[in-house]
Coordinates of C-alpha atoms in Angstrom, one line a residue:
Chain A
M24 CA -27.1 -21.8 3.2
E25 CA -24.6 -24.1 4.8
Q26 CA -27.3 -26.3 6.1
S27 CA -29.0 -26.5 2.7
T28 CA -25.7 -27.7 1.1
F29 CA -25.5 -30.2 3.9
I30 CA -29.0 -31.5 3.1
Q31 CA -28.1 -31.6 -0.6
Q32 CA -25.4 -34.1 0.2
V33 CA -27.9 -36.4 1.8
A34 CA -30.9 -35.8 -0.4
P35 CA -30.1 -37.6 -3.7
E36 CA -30.4 -41.2 -2.3
K37 CA -33.7 -40.3 -0.7
N38 CA -35.0 -38.9 -3.9
N39 CA -34.3 -42.0 -5.9
T40 CA -36.5 -44.1 -3.8
V41 CA -39.2 -41.5 -3.7
T42 CA -39.6 -40.8 -7.4
K43 CA -40.3 -44.4 -8.1
S44 CA -43.5 -44.3 -6.2
A45 CA -46.2 -43.4 -8.8
A46 CA -48.6 -42.1 -6.2
L47 CA -46.3 -39.3 -5.4
Q48 CA -45.6 -38.4 -9.0
E49 CA -47.0 -35.0 -10.2
P50 CA -48.8 -34.9 -13.5
R51 CA -46.5 -34.4 -16.4
F52 CA -47.7 -31.0 -17.3
V53 CA -47.2 -29.7 -13.8
R54 CA -43.7 -30.9 -13.8
Y55 CA -42.9 -29.3 -17.2
T56 CA -44.6 -26.1 -16.2
L57 CA -42.5 -25.9 -13.1
I58 CA -39.3 -26.7 -14.9
F59 CA -40.1 -24.2 -17.6
I60 CA -40.8 -21.5 -15.0
A61 CA -37.6 -22.3 -13.2
L62 CA -35.5 -22.2 -16.4
A63 CA -37.2 -19.0 -17.6
F64 CA -36.5 -17.4 -14.3
L65 CA -32.8 -18.4 -14.4
A66 CA -32.5 -17.3 -18.0
F67 CA -33.9 -13.9 -17.3
F68 CA -32.2 -13.2 -14.0
I69 CA -28.8 -14.9 -14.5
V70 CA -28.0 -15.9 -18.0
L71 CA -29.2 -12.8 -19.8
P72 CA -27.3 -10.4 -17.5
L73 CA -24.2 -12.6 -17.8
V74 CA -24.4 -12.7 -21.5
S75 CA -25.0 -8.9 -21.7
I76 CA -21.9 -8.4 -19.6
F77 CA -19.7 -10.1 -22.1
T78 CA -21.4 -8.6 -25.2
T79 CA -21.1 -5.1 -23.8
A80 CA -17.5 -5.8 -22.8
F81 CA -16.6 -6.7 -26.4
Q82 CA -18.9 -4.2 -28.0
K83 CA -16.1 -1.9 -29.0
G84 CA -13.8 -4.7 -30.1
V85 CA -11.0 -6.7 -28.5
D86 CA -8.6 -3.7 -28.5
V87 CA -10.8 -1.7 -26.2
Y88 CA -11.2 -4.8 -24.0
V89 CA -7.5 -5.5 -23.7
A90 CA -6.8 -1.8 -23.2
A91 CA -9.4 -1.7 -20.4
I92 CA -8.0 -4.5 -18.4
T93 CA -4.4 -3.6 -18.9
H94 CA -4.9 0.1 -18.0
P95 CA -2.7 0.9 -15.0
D96 CA -5.7 1.8 -12.8
A97 CA -7.3 -1.5 -13.7
L98 CA -4.1 -3.5 -13.0
A99 CA -3.8 -1.6 -9.7
A100 CA -7.4 -2.5 -8.9
I101 CA -6.8 -6.2 -9.7
K102 CA -3.6 -6.3 -7.7
L103 CA -5.3 -4.6 -4.7
T104 CA -8.2 -7.0 -4.8
L105 CA -5.8 -10.0 -4.9
T106 CA -3.8 -8.6 -2.0
V107 CA -7.0 -8.1 0.1
V108 CA -8.0 -11.7 -0.7
A109 CA -4.5 -13.0 0.2
V110 CA -4.7 -11.5 3.6
A111 CA -8.4 -11.8 4.4
V112 CA -8.9 -15.4 3.4
P113 CA -6.1 -17.0 5.5
L114 CA -7.2 -14.8 8.5
N115 CA -10.7 -16.2 8.0
A116 CA -9.4 -19.7 7.8
I117 CA -7.6 -19.4 11.1
F118 CA -10.4 -17.7 12.9
G119 CA -13.1 -20.0 11.4
V120 CA -11.4 -23.2 12.4
M121 CA -10.7 -21.8 15.9
A122 CA -14.3 -20.7 16.4
A123 CA -15.8 -23.8 15.0
W124 CA -13.5 -26.0 17.1
A125 CA -14.3 -24.1 20.3
L126 CA -18.0 -24.1 19.6
T127 CA -18.5 -27.7 18.7
K128 CA -15.9 -29.7 20.7
F129 CA -16.3 -27.9 24.0
N130 CA -19.1 -26.9 26.3
F131 CA -18.8 -23.6 28.1
K132 CA -20.9 -20.7 29.3
G133 CA -21.9 -18.1 26.7
K134 CA -21.5 -20.6 23.8
N135 CA -24.8 -19.5 22.2
L136 CA -23.7 -15.8 22.6
L137 CA -20.5 -16.5 20.7
L138 CA -22.5 -18.4 18.0
T139 CA -24.7 -15.3 17.6
I140 CA -21.7 -13.0 17.4
V141 CA -20.1 -15.1 14.7
D142 CA -23.2 -14.6 12.7
L143 CA -23.4 -10.8 13.2
P144 CA -21.5 -9.8 10.1
F145 CA -24.2 -11.6 8.0
A146 CA -26.9 -9.6 9.7
V147 CA -25.3 -6.2 9.7
S148 CA -25.3 -4.2 6.5
P149 CA -21.8 -3.9 4.9
V150 CA -22.1 -0.1 4.9
I151 CA -22.3 -0.2 8.7
A152 CA -19.2 -2.4 8.7
G153 CA -17.4 0.3 6.8
V154 CA -18.6 3.2 8.9
V155 CA -17.6 1.3 12.1
F156 CA -14.0 1.3 11.0
I157 CA -14.2 5.0 10.1
L158 CA -15.4 5.6 13.6
L159 CA -12.6 3.6 15.1
F160 CA -9.6 4.5 12.9
G161 CA -10.8 7.7 11.1
S162 CA -8.9 10.8 12.2
Q163 CA -11.9 11.9 14.4
G164 CA -12.3 8.4 15.6
L165 CA -11.1 6.7 18.8
F166 CA -7.5 6.1 17.7
G167 CA -7.4 9.0 15.1
D168 CA -5.0 11.4 16.8
W169 CA -2.6 8.6 17.7
L170 CA -2.6 7.2 14.2
F171 CA -2.1 10.7 12.6
E172 CA 0.9 11.4 14.9
H173 CA 2.6 8.1 14.1
D174 CA 1.7 8.5 10.4
I175 CA -0.1 5.2 10.3
K176 CA -2.9 5.0 7.8
I177 CA -5.7 2.5 8.3
V178 CA -8.8 3.8 6.7
F179 CA -8.5 5.1 3.1
A180 CA -5.6 2.7 2.7
L181 CA -4.9 -1.0 2.4
P182 CA -5.3 -1.9 6.1
G183 CA -8.8 -0.4 6.2
I184 CA -9.9 -2.3 3.1
V185 CA -8.6 -5.5 4.5
L186 CA -10.3 -4.9 7.9
A187 CA -13.6 -4.2 6.2
T188 CA -13.3 -7.3 4.1
V189 CA -12.4 -9.5 7.0
F190 CA -15.3 -8.2 8.9
V191 CA -17.8 -8.9 6.1
T192 CA -16.4 -12.4 5.3
L193 CA -15.9 -13.5 8.9
P194 CA -18.7 -16.0 9.3
F195 CA -18.1 -18.0 6.1
V196 CA -15.6 -20.5 7.3
A197 CA -17.0 -20.9 10.8
R198 CA -20.5 -21.2 9.5
E199 CA -19.5 -23.9 7.1
L200 CA -17.6 -25.9 9.7
I201 CA -19.9 -25.7 12.7
P202 CA -22.7 -28.0 11.4
L203 CA -20.1 -30.4 10.0
M204 CA -18.2 -30.7 13.2
Q205 CA -21.4 -30.9 15.2
T206 CA -22.5 -34.0 13.3
Q207 CA -19.0 -35.5 13.6
G208 CA -19.1 -35.2 17.3
T209 CA -16.2 -35.6 19.6
S210 CA -15.8 -39.4 19.7
E211 CA -12.7 -39.5 17.4
E212 CA -11.0 -36.8 19.3
E213 CA -11.8 -38.6 22.6
A214 CA -10.3 -41.8 21.2
S215 CA -7.2 -39.9 20.1
I216 CA -6.7 -38.3 23.5
S217 CA -7.3 -41.5 25.4
L218 CA -4.6 -43.1 23.2
G219 CA -2.2 -40.5 24.5
A220 CA -2.1 -37.8 21.8
N221 CA -1.9 -34.2 23.0
G222 CA -4.4 -31.5 22.0
F223 CA -2.4 -30.2 19.0
K224 CA -1.7 -33.7 17.7
T225 CA -5.3 -34.6 17.9
F226 CA -6.3 -31.4 16.0
W227 CA -3.7 -32.0 13.4
H228 CA -4.2 -35.7 12.7
V229 CA -7.9 -36.2 13.6
T230 CA -9.9 -33.0 13.4
L231 CA -8.2 -31.3 10.4
P232 CA -8.4 -34.2 8.0
N233 CA -12.1 -34.6 8.9
I234 CA -13.0 -31.0 8.2
K235 CA -10.7 -30.6 5.2
W236 CA -13.4 -30.4 2.5
G237 CA -15.8 -28.3 4.5
L238 CA -12.9 -25.9 5.2
L239 CA -12.0 -25.6 1.6
Y240 CA -15.7 -25.0 0.7
G241 CA -15.9 -22.2 3.2
L242 CA -12.7 -20.7 2.0
I243 CA -14.0 -20.6 -1.5
L244 CA -17.2 -18.8 -0.5
C245 CA -15.2 -16.5 1.6
N246 CA -12.8 -15.8 -1.4
A247 CA -15.7 -15.0 -3.7
R248 CA -17.2 -12.6 -1.3
A249 CA -13.8 -10.9 -0.6
I250 CA -13.3 -10.3 -4.3
G251 CA -16.8 -8.9 -4.8
E252 CA -17.3 -6.9 -1.7
F253 CA -18.5 -3.4 -2.5
G254 CA -20.4 -1.7 0.3
A255 CA -18.0 -1.9 3.2
V256 CA -15.0 -1.4 1.0
S257 CA -16.5 1.6 -0.7
V258 CA -16.9 3.4 2.7
V259 CA -13.3 2.9 3.8
S260 CA -11.6 3.1 0.4
G261 CA -11.4 6.9 -0.3
H262 CA -11.6 6.0 -4.0
I263 CA -8.1 7.0 -4.9
R264 CA -7.5 5.9 -8.4
G265 CA -4.7 3.4 -8.9
M266 CA -4.3 3.1 -5.1
T267 CA -7.4 2.2 -3.1
N268 CA -9.9 1.2 -5.7
T269 CA -10.7 -2.5 -5.7
M270 CA -12.2 -4.2 -8.8
P271 CA -15.9 -3.5 -7.9
L272 CA -15.1 0.1 -7.2
H273 CA -13.1 0.5 -10.4
I274 CA -16.1 -0.8 -12.3
E275 CA -18.3 1.8 -10.8
I276 CA -15.9 4.5 -11.6
L277 CA -15.6 3.4 -15.2
Y278 CA -19.3 3.2 -15.5
N279 CA -19.8 6.7 -14.2
E280 CA -17.3 8.0 -16.7
Y281 CA -19.3 6.8 -19.6
Q282 CA -16.7 4.1 -20.3
F283 CA -19.2 1.3 -20.5
A284 CA -17.2 -1.1 -22.6
A285 CA -14.3 -0.8 -20.2
A286 CA -16.5 -1.1 -17.2
F287 CA -18.0 -4.3 -18.5
A288 CA -14.6 -5.6 -19.5
V289 CA -13.5 -5.5 -15.9
A290 CA -16.9 -6.8 -14.9
S291 CA -16.4 -9.7 -17.3
L292 CA -13.1 -10.5 -15.7
M293 CA -14.8 -10.7 -12.3
S294 CA -17.5 -12.9 -13.8
V295 CA -14.9 -15.3 -15.0
I296 CA -13.3 -15.4 -11.6
A297 CA -16.8 -16.1 -10.2
I298 CA -17.5 -18.9 -12.7
I299 CA -14.1 -20.5 -11.9
T300 CA -14.8 -20.3 -8.2
L301 CA -18.2 -22.0 -8.8
I302 CA -16.5 -24.8 -10.8
V303 CA -13.9 -25.3 -8.1
K304 CA -16.6 -25.3 -5.5
D305 CA -18.5 -28.0 -7.4
I306 CA -15.4 -30.1 -7.7
I307 CA -14.8 -29.8 -4.0
A308 CA -18.5 -30.6 -3.2
W309 CA -18.3 -33.6 -5.4
K310 CA -14.9 -34.8 -4.1
S311 CA -16.0 -34.4 -0.5
K312 CA -19.0 -36.6 -1.2
S313 CA -16.9 -39.3 -2.8
V314 CA -14.3 -39.4 -0.1
Chain B
M24 CA -0.5 -43.1 3.3
K25 CA -3.7 -41.2 3.6
K26 CA -2.6 -39.4 6.7
R27 CA 0.4 -38.1 4.8
K28 CA -1.8 -36.6 2.2
H29 CA -3.8 -34.8 4.7
L30 CA -0.7 -33.5 6.3
F31 CA 0.5 -32.3 3.0
Q32 CA -2.7 -30.3 2.4
S33 CA -2.5 -28.7 5.8
L34 CA 1.0 -27.7 5.1
V35 CA 0.0 -26.1 1.8
L36 CA -2.6 -24.1 3.7
I37 CA -0.1 -22.9 6.3
S38 CA 2.5 -22.0 3.8
A39 CA 0.0 -20.0 1.7
L40 CA -0.8 -18.1 4.8
A41 CA 2.8 -17.3 5.6
L42 CA 3.3 -16.2 2.0
A43 CA 0.3 -13.9 2.2
L44 CA 1.5 -12.3 5.4
T45 CA 5.0 -11.7 4.3
G46 CA 3.7 -10.4 0.9
C47 CA 1.6 -8.0 2.7
S48 CA 4.3 -6.6 5.0
S49 CA 6.8 -6.3 2.1
S50 CA 4.4 -4.3 0.0
S51 CA 3.8 -1.9 2.9
S52 CA 7.5 -1.3 3.4
E53 CA 7.8 -0.5 -0.3
T54 CA 5.3 2.3 -0.1
N55 CA 7.1 3.7 2.9
T56 CA 10.4 4.1 1.1
G57 CA 8.5 5.6 -1.8
A58 CA 7.1 8.3 0.4
Q59 CA 10.4 9.3 1.9
D60 CA 12.1 9.6 -1.4
T61 CA 10.6 13.0 -2.2
K62 CA 13.6 14.4 -4.2
K63 CA 13.2 12.0 -7.0
S64 CA 9.4 12.1 -7.4
V65 CA 6.5 13.5 -5.6
E66 CA 2.9 12.5 -5.3
L67 CA -0.2 14.7 -4.9
L68 CA -3.7 13.5 -3.9
N69 CA -6.4 15.7 -5.3
V70 CA -9.7 15.0 -3.6
S71 CA -12.4 16.4 -5.9
Y72 CA -16.1 16.3 -6.6
D73 CA -18.0 14.3 -9.2
P74 CA -18.1 16.1 -12.5
T75 CA -14.4 17.2 -12.6
R76 CA -13.1 13.8 -13.6
E77 CA -12.5 14.7 -17.2
L78 CA -11.2 18.2 -16.4
Y79 CA -8.5 17.0 -14.0
E80 CA -7.5 14.1 -16.2
E81 CA -6.6 16.6 -18.9
F82 CA -5.3 19.2 -16.5
N83 CA -3.1 16.8 -14.5
K84 CA -1.2 15.7 -17.7
D85 CA -0.6 19.4 -18.5
F86 CA 0.7 20.1 -15.1
I87 CA 2.9 17.0 -14.9
K88 CA 4.6 18.1 -18.1
K89 CA 5.0 21.7 -16.9
W90 CA 6.5 20.7 -13.5
K91 CA 8.9 18.3 -15.2
D92 CA 10.0 21.0 -17.6
E93 CA 10.5 23.5 -14.9
T94 CA 12.0 21.5 -12.0
G95 CA 13.0 18.2 -13.6
Q96 CA 11.0 16.4 -10.9
D97 CA 8.4 13.7 -11.6
V98 CA 5.0 14.3 -10.1
T99 CA 2.2 11.8 -10.0
I100 CA -1.3 13.0 -9.2
K101 CA -3.8 10.7 -7.7
Q102 CA -7.5 11.6 -8.0
S103 CA -10.4 10.8 -5.9
H104 CA -14.0 11.7 -7.0
G105 CA -17.4 11.6 -5.4
G106 CA -20.2 13.7 -4.0
S107 CA -18.7 16.9 -2.7
G108 CA -20.1 16.6 0.9
K109 CA -19.0 12.9 1.0
Q110 CA -15.5 13.8 -0.2
G111 CA -15.2 16.5 2.4
R112 CA -16.3 14.1 5.0
A113 CA -13.6 11.6 3.9
V114 CA -10.9 14.2 4.2
I115 CA -12.2 15.0 7.7
D116 CA -12.1 11.3 8.5
G117 CA -8.5 11.0 7.4
L118 CA -8.3 10.8 3.6
E119 CA -4.9 12.5 3.2
A120 CA -5.6 15.0 0.4
D121 CA -2.9 17.5 -0.5
V122 CA -5.4 19.6 -2.3
V123 CA -9.2 19.7 -2.3
T124 CA -11.1 20.9 -5.3
L125 CA -14.7 20.7 -4.1
A126 CA -18.1 21.8 -5.4
L127 CA -18.6 24.6 -2.9
A128 CA -16.8 26.6 -0.2
Y129 CA -18.9 25.2 2.6
D130 CA -17.5 21.7 2.3
I131 CA -14.0 23.1 2.6
D132 CA -15.1 25.3 5.5
E133 CA -16.2 22.1 7.2
I134 CA -12.8 20.6 6.8
A135 CA -11.2 23.7 8.2
Q136 CA -13.6 23.8 11.1
A137 CA -13.7 20.1 12.0
R138 CA -10.0 19.4 12.2
G139 CA -8.2 22.6 11.5
L140 CA -6.5 21.0 8.6
L141 CA -6.4 24.3 6.9
N142 CA -6.7 28.0 7.8
K143 CA -10.2 29.4 8.2
D144 CA -9.3 32.2 5.7
W145 CA -8.3 29.6 3.1
Q146 CA -10.5 31.3 0.5
T147 CA -8.3 34.4 0.3
E148 CA -5.2 32.4 -0.6
F149 CA -5.8 32.3 -4.3
E150 CA -7.5 34.8 -6.7
N151 CA -11.2 35.1 -7.2
N152 CA -12.3 33.6 -3.9
S153 CA -9.9 30.7 -4.7
T154 CA -12.2 29.7 -7.5
P155 CA -10.3 29.4 -10.8
Y156 CA -13.4 28.5 -12.8
T157 CA -17.1 28.9 -12.3
S158 CA -20.2 27.2 -13.6
T159 CA -23.9 27.6 -13.4
I160 CA -27.0 25.5 -13.2
V161 CA -28.9 24.6 -16.3
F162 CA -31.5 22.0 -17.5
L163 CA -30.8 19.0 -19.6
V164 CA -33.9 17.8 -21.4
R165 CA -34.7 15.0 -23.9
K166 CA -34.1 15.9 -27.6
G167 CA -36.7 18.3 -29.0
N168 CA -37.8 19.3 -25.4
P169 CA -41.1 17.3 -25.6
K170 CA -42.3 18.8 -22.3
G171 CA -41.6 22.3 -23.4
I172 CA -39.4 23.2 -20.5
K173 CA -38.2 26.8 -20.6
N174 CA -37.7 28.0 -17.1
W175 CA -37.8 27.0 -13.4
D176 CA -41.6 27.3 -13.1
D177 CA -42.0 24.6 -15.8
L178 CA -40.4 22.1 -13.4
T179 CA -43.3 22.5 -10.9
K180 CA -45.9 21.3 -13.4
D181 CA -47.6 18.0 -12.5
D182 CA -46.6 16.0 -15.5
V183 CA -42.9 16.8 -15.4
S184 CA -40.5 14.4 -13.8
V185 CA -37.3 16.0 -12.4
I186 CA -33.9 14.4 -11.6
T187 CA -31.6 16.2 -9.2
P188 CA -29.3 14.8 -6.5
N189 CA -29.7 15.1 -2.8
P190 CA -28.6 18.5 -1.3
K191 CA -27.6 16.8 1.9
T192 CA -24.8 14.9 0.2
S193 CA -24.1 16.6 -3.1
G194 CA -22.7 20.1 -3.6
G195 CA -24.2 20.4 -7.0
A196 CA -27.6 19.7 -5.6
R197 CA -27.2 22.5 -3.2
W198 CA -26.5 24.9 -6.1
N199 CA -29.5 23.5 -7.9
Y200 CA -31.7 24.1 -4.9
L201 CA -30.5 27.6 -4.3
A202 CA -30.9 28.5 -8.0
A203 CA -34.5 27.4 -7.9
W204 CA -35.0 29.2 -4.7
A205 CA -33.6 32.4 -6.2
Y206 CA -36.0 32.2 -9.1
A207 CA -39.0 31.7 -6.8
E208 CA -37.8 34.5 -4.6
K209 CA -37.8 36.9 -7.5
L210 CA -41.1 35.6 -8.8
Y211 CA -42.9 35.9 -5.5
K212 CA -41.1 39.0 -4.3
N213 CA -39.6 37.4 -1.2
D214 CA -42.9 35.9 0.0
E215 CA -41.4 32.9 1.9
A216 CA -44.6 30.9 2.2
K217 CA -45.1 31.0 -1.6
I218 CA -41.5 30.2 -2.2
K219 CA -41.7 27.1 -0.1
E220 CA -44.8 26.1 -1.9
F221 CA -43.0 26.5 -5.2
M222 CA -40.0 24.4 -3.9
K223 CA -42.4 21.8 -2.6
A224 CA -44.1 21.5 -5.9
L225 CA -40.7 21.2 -7.6
Y226 CA -39.2 18.6 -5.3
S227 CA -42.4 16.5 -5.3
N228 CA -41.7 16.1 -9.0
V229 CA -38.2 14.6 -8.2
E230 CA -38.3 11.0 -9.2
V231 CA -34.8 9.9 -8.1
L232 CA -32.7 11.7 -5.5
D233 CA -29.1 10.4 -6.1
S234 CA -26.3 11.1 -3.7
G235 CA -24.0 12.8 -6.2
A236 CA -24.2 14.8 -9.4
R237 CA -22.7 12.1 -11.6
G238 CA -25.1 9.5 -10.2
A239 CA -28.0 11.8 -11.1
T240 CA -26.7 12.3 -14.6
T241 CA -26.4 8.5 -15.0
T242 CA -29.9 8.1 -13.9
F243 CA -31.2 10.6 -16.4
V244 CA -28.9 9.7 -19.3
E245 CA -28.4 6.0 -19.0
R246 CA -31.4 4.8 -17.1
N247 CA -33.6 7.1 -19.1
I248 CA -35.6 8.3 -16.1
G249 CA -37.1 11.8 -15.9
D250 CA -37.9 14.6 -18.3
V251 CA -35.4 17.1 -17.0
L252 CA -32.1 16.9 -15.2
I253 CA -31.0 19.9 -13.2
A254 CA -27.3 19.9 -13.7
W255 CA -24.1 21.7 -13.7
E256 CA -23.6 23.5 -17.0
N257 CA -20.4 21.6 -17.5
E258 CA -22.0 18.2 -16.7
A259 CA -24.8 19.0 -19.1
Y260 CA -22.4 19.8 -21.9
L261 CA -20.4 16.7 -21.1
S262 CA -23.4 14.5 -21.5
L263 CA -24.2 16.1 -24.8
H264 CA -20.6 15.6 -25.9
E265 CA -20.3 12.0 -24.7
L266 CA -23.7 10.7 -25.7
G267 CA -24.4 12.7 -28.8
D268 CA -27.7 14.0 -30.0
E269 CA -30.2 12.7 -27.6
F270 CA -30.5 15.8 -25.4
D271 CA -30.9 19.6 -25.5
I272 CA -29.6 22.1 -23.0
I273 CA -32.0 24.7 -21.7
T274 CA -30.6 27.8 -20.0
P275 CA -33.2 29.3 -17.6
S276 CA -33.7 33.1 -17.3
L277 CA -32.1 33.1 -13.9
S278 CA -29.6 30.9 -12.3
I279 CA -26.8 30.9 -9.8
L280 CA -23.1 31.6 -10.2
A281 CA -21.6 28.4 -8.9
E282 CA -18.1 28.8 -7.6
P283 CA -16.3 25.5 -7.0
P284 CA -13.2 26.5 -5.0
V285 CA -9.8 24.9 -4.5
A286 CA -7.6 24.8 -1.5
I287 CA -4.3 23.4 -0.1
V288 CA -4.8 21.2 2.9
D289 CA -2.0 22.8 5.0
K290 CA -1.5 20.2 7.7
I291 CA -1.2 17.4 5.1
V292 CA 1.2 19.1 2.8
D293 CA 3.4 20.2 5.7
K294 CA 3.4 16.6 7.0
K295 CA 4.2 15.2 3.5
G296 CA 6.4 18.0 2.4
T297 CA 4.5 18.7 -0.7
R298 CA 3.5 22.4 -0.2
E299 CA 5.6 23.8 -3.0
V300 CA 4.2 21.5 -5.7
A301 CA 0.6 21.7 -4.4
E302 CA 0.8 25.5 -4.6
A303 CA 2.1 25.3 -8.1
Y304 CA -0.6 22.8 -9.0
L305 CA -3.4 25.1 -8.0
K306 CA -1.8 28.2 -9.4
H307 CA -1.5 26.5 -12.7
L308 CA -5.3 26.4 -12.8
Y309 CA -5.2 30.2 -13.3
S310 CA -2.6 30.1 -16.0
D311 CA -3.6 30.5 -19.7
S312 CA -3.3 26.8 -20.4
G313 CA -5.2 25.9 -17.2
Q314 CA -8.0 28.3 -18.1
E315 CA -8.1 26.9 -21.6
I316 CA -8.5 23.4 -20.3
A317 CA -11.3 24.5 -18.0
A318 CA -13.1 26.1 -20.8
K319 CA -12.6 23.1 -23.0
N320 CA -14.2 21.0 -20.3
Y321 CA -17.2 23.4 -20.2
Y322 CA -16.2 25.3 -17.1
R323 CA -16.5 29.1 -17.4
P324 CA -13.0 30.4 -17.1
R325 CA -12.1 33.5 -15.0
N326 CA -9.8 34.8 -17.7
E327 CA -11.9 37.2 -19.7
K328 CA -10.0 36.7 -22.9
I329 CA -10.5 32.9 -22.8
L330 CA -14.1 33.3 -21.8
A331 CA -14.6 35.5 -24.8
K332 CA -13.1 32.9 -27.1
Y333 CA -15.6 30.3 -25.9
Q334 CA -18.6 32.7 -25.6
E335 CA -20.8 30.6 -27.8
Q336 CA -20.6 27.9 -25.4
F337 CA -21.6 30.0 -22.4
P338 CA -24.8 32.0 -23.0
K339 CA -25.2 35.1 -20.8
L340 CA -27.9 34.9 -18.2
E341 CA -28.9 36.6 -14.9
L342 CA -26.8 35.2 -12.1
V343 CA -27.3 35.5 -8.4
S344 CA -24.4 34.5 -6.2
I345 CA -24.0 32.8 -2.9
D346 CA -23.5 36.2 -1.3
D347 CA -27.2 37.0 -2.1
F348 CA -27.9 34.1 0.4
G349 CA -25.6 35.6 3.0
G350 CA -22.7 33.3 2.2
W351 CA -22.5 29.5 2.6
A352 CA -22.6 29.3 6.4
E353 CA -26.0 31.1 6.4
A354 CA -27.4 29.3 3.4
Q355 CA -26.4 26.0 4.9
A356 CA -27.9 26.8 8.2
K357 CA -31.2 28.0 6.7
H358 CA -31.7 25.4 4.0
F359 CA -29.7 22.2 4.4
K360 CA -29.2 21.7 8.1
D361 CA -31.5 19.2 9.8
G362 CA -34.8 20.9 10.1
G363 CA -33.9 23.5 7.4
T364 CA -36.1 24.5 4.5
F365 CA -35.2 21.4 2.5
D366 CA -36.4 19.1 5.3
E367 CA -39.6 21.2 5.4
I368 CA -40.4 21.0 1.7
Y369 CA -39.1 17.5 0.8
V370 CA -41.3 14.6 1.6
P371 CA -39.8 11.3 0.5
Q372 CA -42.1 9.3 -1.7

């Protein structure tokens, strides 16, 4: 995905020159059929569900909608989700920058292994991510007895939910930065060092400004996933209403309680966040191109 | 100039991070002080199974008011719902429940056994096997009963599609399974080969095997899959009540007396200092108003007077009990353990 976005940034100029060549032009009806199929597909799989979220949300009127998203349990779910994001996303930023920095600016043994490990959370099912933390921090887990004695709660409480989210979102920033930093190479850093700057100064004044947009882009993807994560969080949440239910879990509960309008009201709130995220993402993609 | 701008952005990032970390630590210290301050208010966590959501929502309000009137103390009750087996598992893994109100005794036995969180003889602590309300297993069919389903043997017919949850994860599903088994047992006079054939025919008709009772109901009611839902009586009535006139309830000739028990999790209440209120909470389920709320939410109350008042809602039928299966430990070992009869008769499609 990261690579494709990278290609996108290069692609437009190429396309302009290509489309002018008549030999490579597809017949009109082929083009329109393809466009039609693509649009129909999008309409059916994305626009229609999105519209139905909002219509169902407002089906029983604005009162029900407002009541649903201001219900104490809903507010608690929103607050919890935002707290998780506020911890998970900065952690990912730090880790992502460090990992990408290490992997692209230095050569060392086991580099490929580290690269594979960074990708692991993408390959592993979120459910497994959740179960792993139960095995570690659950009361029958490795640290279970010690945690119980010291009255420290990890799973079925905020720390567990944060851990699971961090695990699932771990690769986003690193994966965004690695191809970027690879193409940038080490020449600017080398210049900086040879002019007498130390490592930190070099990172601060040379590397960070260079990767700024890529970093923000990665953070936004990470943010979106952290808000929406269901599987891993569901395993470690314990589903205590008003305490350990994140927004996606709260939606499931409402749906199972036959409160469809309320469920979709909260879902619509999440959709709005998603749409805003996409807009911010586009602005950043556009800005990073123009800089 | 440009460098300054970059610097600024980096600073923003760092400060956001610092803010997030401090915000996190301050909120955790808040919860700590809240837990210590037990005199002012107290908090209970009730870990329950799927179909009791509406019951405990109503019951909790009643109890909060009663406790406040009697002691002047504020109590908040947190609820967690899910498949009974899954919820039991969560308590074993560290979900700190003050009370558990699960679908069957076996899941509470497991908690007692796995971690010794409660006494092995927990079921003698409250009246009626610590089961303040009972239920049974019935069928929910589409309006007008187009497939003409009357009894368990109708579920084995080729053209009938059945919805029931997975007995490995759902307590309700285990009651469903045993009820069907009891019917076959009577029909074939204990001929085990024939009973298994009957069960095999029934479960080969199962279209979706959800992990919990509420998931199965949603599949049947919302997603419109299946001709018949094998369900808790209370769950069937709730669907009827919530979603109006689209369904009929069919009571089979024979079913099982489902006893969803309640228990105090000793080690947790002693650690949190909530034993007194937890005990009062569960005892209140046996009180007149508790029994009335149970009946209103379609659970069969233990109190004969209140049961009589709602008798129209609860038709009489022949009921076997878990003791006819030799108790939960035996039923679990024979039917639901790996390699049990369920594994024998169920072939995933």
